[in-house]
Short mmCIF file of C-alpha atoms and ligand atoms in Angstrom, two decimals:
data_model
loop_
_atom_site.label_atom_id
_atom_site.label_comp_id
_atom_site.label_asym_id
_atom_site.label_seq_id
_atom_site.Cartn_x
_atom_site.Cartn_y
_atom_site.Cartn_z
CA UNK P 147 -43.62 161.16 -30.38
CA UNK P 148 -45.01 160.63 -26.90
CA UNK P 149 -47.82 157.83 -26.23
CA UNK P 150 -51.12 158.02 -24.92
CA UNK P 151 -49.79 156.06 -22.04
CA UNK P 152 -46.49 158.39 -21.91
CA UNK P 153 -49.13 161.28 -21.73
CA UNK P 154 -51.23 159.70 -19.00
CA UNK P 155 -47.74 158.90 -17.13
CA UNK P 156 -46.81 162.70 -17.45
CA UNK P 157 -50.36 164.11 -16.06
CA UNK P 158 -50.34 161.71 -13.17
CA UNK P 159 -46.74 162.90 -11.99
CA UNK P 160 -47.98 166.34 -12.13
CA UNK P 161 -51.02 165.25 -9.90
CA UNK P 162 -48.70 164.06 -7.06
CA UNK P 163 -48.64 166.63 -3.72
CA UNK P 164 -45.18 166.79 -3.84
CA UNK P 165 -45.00 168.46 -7.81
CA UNK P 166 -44.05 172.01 -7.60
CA UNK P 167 -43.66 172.79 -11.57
CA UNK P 168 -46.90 174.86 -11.63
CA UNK P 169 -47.53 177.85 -8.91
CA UNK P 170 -50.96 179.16 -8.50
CA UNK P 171 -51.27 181.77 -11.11
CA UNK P 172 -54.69 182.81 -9.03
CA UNK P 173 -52.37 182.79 -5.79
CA UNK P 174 -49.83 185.57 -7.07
CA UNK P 175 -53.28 187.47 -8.88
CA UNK P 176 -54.84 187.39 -5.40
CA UNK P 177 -52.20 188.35 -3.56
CA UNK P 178 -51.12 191.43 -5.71
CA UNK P 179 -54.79 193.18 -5.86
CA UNK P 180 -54.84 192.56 -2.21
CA UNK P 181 -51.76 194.27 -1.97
CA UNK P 182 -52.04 196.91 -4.03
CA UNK P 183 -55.97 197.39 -2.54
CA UNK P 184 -54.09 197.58 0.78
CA UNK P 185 -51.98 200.53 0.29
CA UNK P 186 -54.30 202.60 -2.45
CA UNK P 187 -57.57 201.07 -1.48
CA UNK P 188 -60.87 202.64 -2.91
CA UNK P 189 -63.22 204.55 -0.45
CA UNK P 190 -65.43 201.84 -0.34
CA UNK P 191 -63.19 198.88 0.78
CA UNK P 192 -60.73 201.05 2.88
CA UNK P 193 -59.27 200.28 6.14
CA UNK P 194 -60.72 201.91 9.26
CA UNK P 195 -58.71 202.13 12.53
CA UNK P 196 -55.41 200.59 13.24
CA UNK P 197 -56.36 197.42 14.76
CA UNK P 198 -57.99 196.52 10.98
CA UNK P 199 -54.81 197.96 9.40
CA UNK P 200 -52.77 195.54 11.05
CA UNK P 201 -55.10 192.54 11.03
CA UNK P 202 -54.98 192.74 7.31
CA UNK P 203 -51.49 193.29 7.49
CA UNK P 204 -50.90 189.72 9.26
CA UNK P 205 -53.33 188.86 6.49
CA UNK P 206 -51.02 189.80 3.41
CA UNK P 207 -48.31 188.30 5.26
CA UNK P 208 -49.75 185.21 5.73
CA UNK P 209 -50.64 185.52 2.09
CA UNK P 210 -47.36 185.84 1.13
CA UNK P 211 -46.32 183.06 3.00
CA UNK P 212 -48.75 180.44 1.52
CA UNK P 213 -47.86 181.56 -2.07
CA UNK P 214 -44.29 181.27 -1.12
CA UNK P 215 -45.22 177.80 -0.14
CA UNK P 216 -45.48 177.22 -3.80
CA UNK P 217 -41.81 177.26 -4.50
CA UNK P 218 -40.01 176.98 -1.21
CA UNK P 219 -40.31 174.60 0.96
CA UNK P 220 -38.17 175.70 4.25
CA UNK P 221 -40.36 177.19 6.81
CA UNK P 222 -37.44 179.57 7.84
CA UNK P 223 -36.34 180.54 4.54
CA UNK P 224 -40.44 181.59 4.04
CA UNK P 225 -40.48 183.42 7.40
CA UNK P 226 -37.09 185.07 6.30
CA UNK P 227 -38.47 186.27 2.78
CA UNK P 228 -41.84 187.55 4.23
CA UNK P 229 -39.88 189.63 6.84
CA UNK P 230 -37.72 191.30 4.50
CA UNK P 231 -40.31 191.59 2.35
CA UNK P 232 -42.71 193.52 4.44
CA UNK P 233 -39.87 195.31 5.84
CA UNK P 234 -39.30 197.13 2.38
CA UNK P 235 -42.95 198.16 2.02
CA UNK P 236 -42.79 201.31 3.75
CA UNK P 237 -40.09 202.49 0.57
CA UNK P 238 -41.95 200.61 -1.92
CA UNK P 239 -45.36 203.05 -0.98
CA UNK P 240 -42.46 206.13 -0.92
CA UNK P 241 -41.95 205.24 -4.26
CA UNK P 242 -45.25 204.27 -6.00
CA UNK P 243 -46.34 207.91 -4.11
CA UNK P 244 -43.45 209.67 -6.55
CA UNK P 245 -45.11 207.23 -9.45
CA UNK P 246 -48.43 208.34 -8.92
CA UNK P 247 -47.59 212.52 -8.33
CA UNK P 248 -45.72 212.21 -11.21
CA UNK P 249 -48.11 210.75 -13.25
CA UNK P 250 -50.81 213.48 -12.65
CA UNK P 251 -48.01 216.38 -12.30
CA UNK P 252 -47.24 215.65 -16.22
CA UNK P 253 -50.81 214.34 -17.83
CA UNK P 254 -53.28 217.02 -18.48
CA UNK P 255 -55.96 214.80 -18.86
CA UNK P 256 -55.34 213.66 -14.81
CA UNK P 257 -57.51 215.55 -12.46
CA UNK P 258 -56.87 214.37 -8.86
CA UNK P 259 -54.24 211.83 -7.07
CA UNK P 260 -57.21 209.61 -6.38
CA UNK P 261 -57.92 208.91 -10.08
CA UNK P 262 -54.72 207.94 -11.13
CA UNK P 263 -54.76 205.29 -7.88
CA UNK P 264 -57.82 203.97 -9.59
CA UNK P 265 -57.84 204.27 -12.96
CA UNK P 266 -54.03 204.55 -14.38
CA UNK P 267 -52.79 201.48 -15.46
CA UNK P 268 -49.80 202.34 -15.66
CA UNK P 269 -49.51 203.39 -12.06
CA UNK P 270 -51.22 199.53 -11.02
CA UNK P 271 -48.69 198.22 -13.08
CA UNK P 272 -45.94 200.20 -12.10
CA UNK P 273 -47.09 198.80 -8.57
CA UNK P 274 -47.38 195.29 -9.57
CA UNK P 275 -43.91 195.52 -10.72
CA UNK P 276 -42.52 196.95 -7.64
CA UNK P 277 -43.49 194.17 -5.46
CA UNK P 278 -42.40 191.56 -7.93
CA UNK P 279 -38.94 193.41 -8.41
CA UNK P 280 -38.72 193.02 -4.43
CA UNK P 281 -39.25 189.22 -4.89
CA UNK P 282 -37.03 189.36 -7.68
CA UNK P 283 -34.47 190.83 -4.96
CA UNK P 284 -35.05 188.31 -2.57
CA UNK P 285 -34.09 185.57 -4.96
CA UNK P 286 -37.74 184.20 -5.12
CA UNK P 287 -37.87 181.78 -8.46
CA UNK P 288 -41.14 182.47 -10.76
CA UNK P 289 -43.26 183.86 -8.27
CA UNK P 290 -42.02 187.09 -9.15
CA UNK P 291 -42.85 186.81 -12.46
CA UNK P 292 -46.90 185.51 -12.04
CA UNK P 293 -47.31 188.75 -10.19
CA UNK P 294 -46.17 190.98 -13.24
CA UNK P 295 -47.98 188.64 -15.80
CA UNK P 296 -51.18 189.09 -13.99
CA UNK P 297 -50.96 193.20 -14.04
CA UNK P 298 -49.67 192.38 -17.87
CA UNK P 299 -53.34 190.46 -18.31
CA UNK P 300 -55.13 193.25 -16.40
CA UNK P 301 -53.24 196.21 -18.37
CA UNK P 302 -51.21 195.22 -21.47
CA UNK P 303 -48.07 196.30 -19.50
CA UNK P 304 -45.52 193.59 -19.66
CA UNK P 305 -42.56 194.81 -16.90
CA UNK P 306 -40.17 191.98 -16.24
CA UNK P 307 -39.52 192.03 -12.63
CA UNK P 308 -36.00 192.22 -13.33
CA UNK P 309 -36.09 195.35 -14.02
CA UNK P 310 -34.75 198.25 -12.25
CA UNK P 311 -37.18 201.26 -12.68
CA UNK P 312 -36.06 204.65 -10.52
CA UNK P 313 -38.90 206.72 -8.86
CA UNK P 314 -40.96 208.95 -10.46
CA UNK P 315 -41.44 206.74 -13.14
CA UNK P 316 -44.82 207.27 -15.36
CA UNK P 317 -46.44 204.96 -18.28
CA UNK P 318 -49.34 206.79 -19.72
CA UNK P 319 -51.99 204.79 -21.53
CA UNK P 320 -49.31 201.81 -21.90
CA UNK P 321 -50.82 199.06 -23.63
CA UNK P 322 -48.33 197.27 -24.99
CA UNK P 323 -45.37 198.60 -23.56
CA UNK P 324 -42.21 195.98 -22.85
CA UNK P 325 -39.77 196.21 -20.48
CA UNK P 326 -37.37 193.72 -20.47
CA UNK P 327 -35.43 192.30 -17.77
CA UNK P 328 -32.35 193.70 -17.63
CA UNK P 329 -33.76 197.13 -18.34
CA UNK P 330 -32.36 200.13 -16.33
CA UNK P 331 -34.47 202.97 -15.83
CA UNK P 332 -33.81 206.09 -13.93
CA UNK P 333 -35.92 208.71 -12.05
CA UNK P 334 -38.44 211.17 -13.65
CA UNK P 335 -38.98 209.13 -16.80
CA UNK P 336 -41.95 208.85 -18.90
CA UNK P 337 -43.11 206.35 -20.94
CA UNK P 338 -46.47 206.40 -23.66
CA UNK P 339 -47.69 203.01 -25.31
CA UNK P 340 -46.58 200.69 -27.62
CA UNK P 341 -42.50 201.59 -26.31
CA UNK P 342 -40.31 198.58 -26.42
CA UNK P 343 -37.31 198.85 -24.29
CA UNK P 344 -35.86 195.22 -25.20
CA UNK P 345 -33.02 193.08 -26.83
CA UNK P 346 -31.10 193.32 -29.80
CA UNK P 347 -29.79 190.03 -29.06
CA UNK P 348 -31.95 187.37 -27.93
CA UNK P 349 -30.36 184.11 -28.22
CA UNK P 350 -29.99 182.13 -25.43
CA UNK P 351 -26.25 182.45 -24.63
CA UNK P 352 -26.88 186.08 -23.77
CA UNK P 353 -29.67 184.83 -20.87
CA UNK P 354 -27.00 186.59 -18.16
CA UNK P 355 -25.54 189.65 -20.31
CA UNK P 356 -27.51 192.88 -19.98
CA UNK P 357 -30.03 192.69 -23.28
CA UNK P 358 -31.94 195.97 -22.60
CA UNK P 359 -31.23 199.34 -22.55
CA UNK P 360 -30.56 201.80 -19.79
CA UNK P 361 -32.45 205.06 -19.97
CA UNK P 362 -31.02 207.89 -17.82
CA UNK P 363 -32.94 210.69 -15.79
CA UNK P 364 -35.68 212.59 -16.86
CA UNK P 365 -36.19 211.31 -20.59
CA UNK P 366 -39.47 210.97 -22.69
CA UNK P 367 -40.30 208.20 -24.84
CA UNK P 368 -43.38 208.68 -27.17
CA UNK P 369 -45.45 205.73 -27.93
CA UNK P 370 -44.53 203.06 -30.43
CA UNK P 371 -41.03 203.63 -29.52
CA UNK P 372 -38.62 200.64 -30.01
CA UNK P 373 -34.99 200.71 -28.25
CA UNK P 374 -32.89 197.76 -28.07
CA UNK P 375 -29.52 196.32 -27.03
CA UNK P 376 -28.00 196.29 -23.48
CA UNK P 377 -25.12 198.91 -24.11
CA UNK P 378 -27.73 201.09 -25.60
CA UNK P 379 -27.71 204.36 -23.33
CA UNK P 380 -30.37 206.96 -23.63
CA UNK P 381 -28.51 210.02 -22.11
CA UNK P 382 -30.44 212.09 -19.60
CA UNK P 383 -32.82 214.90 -20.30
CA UNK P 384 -33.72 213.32 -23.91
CA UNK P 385 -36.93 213.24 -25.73
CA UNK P 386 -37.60 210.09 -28.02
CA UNK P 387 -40.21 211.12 -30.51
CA UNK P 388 -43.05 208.52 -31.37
CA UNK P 389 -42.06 205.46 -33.57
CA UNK P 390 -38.41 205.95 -33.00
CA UNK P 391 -36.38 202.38 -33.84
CA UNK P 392 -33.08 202.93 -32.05
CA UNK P 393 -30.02 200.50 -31.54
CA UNK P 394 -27.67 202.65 -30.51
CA UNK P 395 -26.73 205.04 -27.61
CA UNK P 396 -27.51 209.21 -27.92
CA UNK P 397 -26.23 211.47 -25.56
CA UNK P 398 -27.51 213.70 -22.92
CA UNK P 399 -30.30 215.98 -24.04
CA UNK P 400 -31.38 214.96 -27.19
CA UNK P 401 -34.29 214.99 -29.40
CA UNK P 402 -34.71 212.33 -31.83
CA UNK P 403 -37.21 211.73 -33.99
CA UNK P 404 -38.47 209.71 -36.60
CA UNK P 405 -39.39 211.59 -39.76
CA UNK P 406 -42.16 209.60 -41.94
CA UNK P 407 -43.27 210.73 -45.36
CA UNK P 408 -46.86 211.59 -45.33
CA UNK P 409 -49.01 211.75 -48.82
CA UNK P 410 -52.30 213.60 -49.06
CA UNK P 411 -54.13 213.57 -52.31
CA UNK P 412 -57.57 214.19 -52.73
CA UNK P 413 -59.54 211.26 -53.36
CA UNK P 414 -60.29 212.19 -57.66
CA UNK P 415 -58.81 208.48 -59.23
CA UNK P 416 -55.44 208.20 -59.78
CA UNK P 417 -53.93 208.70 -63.55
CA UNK P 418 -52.52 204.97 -63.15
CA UNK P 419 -54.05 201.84 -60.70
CA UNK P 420 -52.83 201.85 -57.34
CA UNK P 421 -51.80 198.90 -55.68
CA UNK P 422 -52.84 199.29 -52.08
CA UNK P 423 -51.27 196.05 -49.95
CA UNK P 424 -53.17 196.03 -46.83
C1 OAS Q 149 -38.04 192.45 -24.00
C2 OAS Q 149 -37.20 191.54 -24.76
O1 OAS Q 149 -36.25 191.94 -25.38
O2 OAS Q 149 -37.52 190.23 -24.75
C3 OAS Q 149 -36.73 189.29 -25.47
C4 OAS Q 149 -36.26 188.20 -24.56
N1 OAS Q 149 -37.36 187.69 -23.78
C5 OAS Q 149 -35.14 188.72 -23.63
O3 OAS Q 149 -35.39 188.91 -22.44
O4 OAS Q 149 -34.03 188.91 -24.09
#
């Protein structure tokens, strides 16, 4: 058991400028509303004119640069990961645009482009994700990782950045979905809440094996889904019906469901006592 002086010992190392263990969580929160405010920016705090595009561009890449600061500390490695960074955000907006027609092409309840920018979100977390997963490309440690924690505390949406997520890709409603890091996705899939696309194995030997599933193009997965194990394939053009608990892999175009037995009585007492466990 540590001492009160062992304790005191431990907090002052941590106070020194040159401890690096903890990256500002508000940093990577800061950086990815900016960003995401940036390219789908409400009418009230959107850009006018070119000159204030590209001002806060410099901005966001400055940004970057200081929260990079948190974890790498080679000016030319920073300069090199904010280049290559901002160099992929012209495909990263081609692809959240795919996220976001997609979402209001298949949701009847979405009305206009505009709404799911603001209010879906899935699509801000979809986002979120995107520009971590970049990071995550890059080879930047933990930082990618705040960024998708902070749309998890904003949406419920937990999306490893590790993740590799195809266009088109939609999460309606989505609290509590879970995407784990190894988790293949391709294009035109849907997702609804409470779907767990995770491990079936989850010991630590198996930290570089693929844990999570792959899900192929164009499948469904209805909320409280759960689908685990790293060779687990979901084959294209498939439809997983709500609370489905799969382990295995089904092939293309199929419809599984999970088939619960439902009891209605009316509510006149029971011949014998019930015992309800709650
Ligand atoms: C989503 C999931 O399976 O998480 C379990 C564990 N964190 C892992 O990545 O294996």
């Amino acid at each position: 058991m540590s001492s009160y002086q062992q304790l005191i010992d431990d907090l002052l190392q941590r106070s020194q400028p040159n401890f690096t263990g903890f990256p500002s969580k508000q940093l990577a929160a800061e950086f990815a509303d900016r960003l995401f405010q940036f390219l789908f920016g409400t009418r009230k705090k959107r850009l006018h004119g070119s000159l204030e595009i590209e001002n806060e561009f410099r901005l966001l890449q400055s940004h970057l640069q200081t929260f990079l600061q948190e974890v790498i500390h080679e000016a030319k490695i920073i300069q090199k990961i904010t280049e290559d960074f901002f160099a992929e955000l012209p495909a990263i907006y081609d692809v959240l645009q795919k996220d976001a027609q997609a979402i209001l092409d298949s949701d009847p309840a979405a009305k206009s482009i505009e709404e799911v920018l603001i209010a879906y979100p899935g699509f801000f977390a979809t986002a979120v994700y995107r520009f971590a997963h970049q990071l995550h490309v890059l080879k930047v440690p933990v930082l990618p990782r705040l960024l998708t924690e902070h749309a998890h505390s904003q949406t419920g949406i937990d999306i490893h950045p590790g993740a590799r997520i195809g266009h088109a890709f939609s999460i309606d409603h989505g609290t509590g979905v879970v995407i784990g890091e190894t988790t293949v996705i391709g294009n035109n899939v849907k997702i609804y809440q409470g779907v767990t696309l995770g491990a079936l194995n989850v010991t630590k030997g198996h930290a570089n094996a693929k844990r999570h599933p792959t899900v192929e193009d164009n499948v469904i997965i209805y909320s409280g889904s759960t689908i685990l194990g790293g060779e687990t394939v979901i084959g294209r053009d498939s439809i997983i019906g709500g609370n489905v608990f799969l382990t295995y892999s089904i092939p293309s175009s199929s419809v599984v469901y999970h088939k619960s037995e439902i009891k209605v009585k009316d509510n006149n007492p029971f011949p014998e006592p019930l015992n309800f466990v709650i």
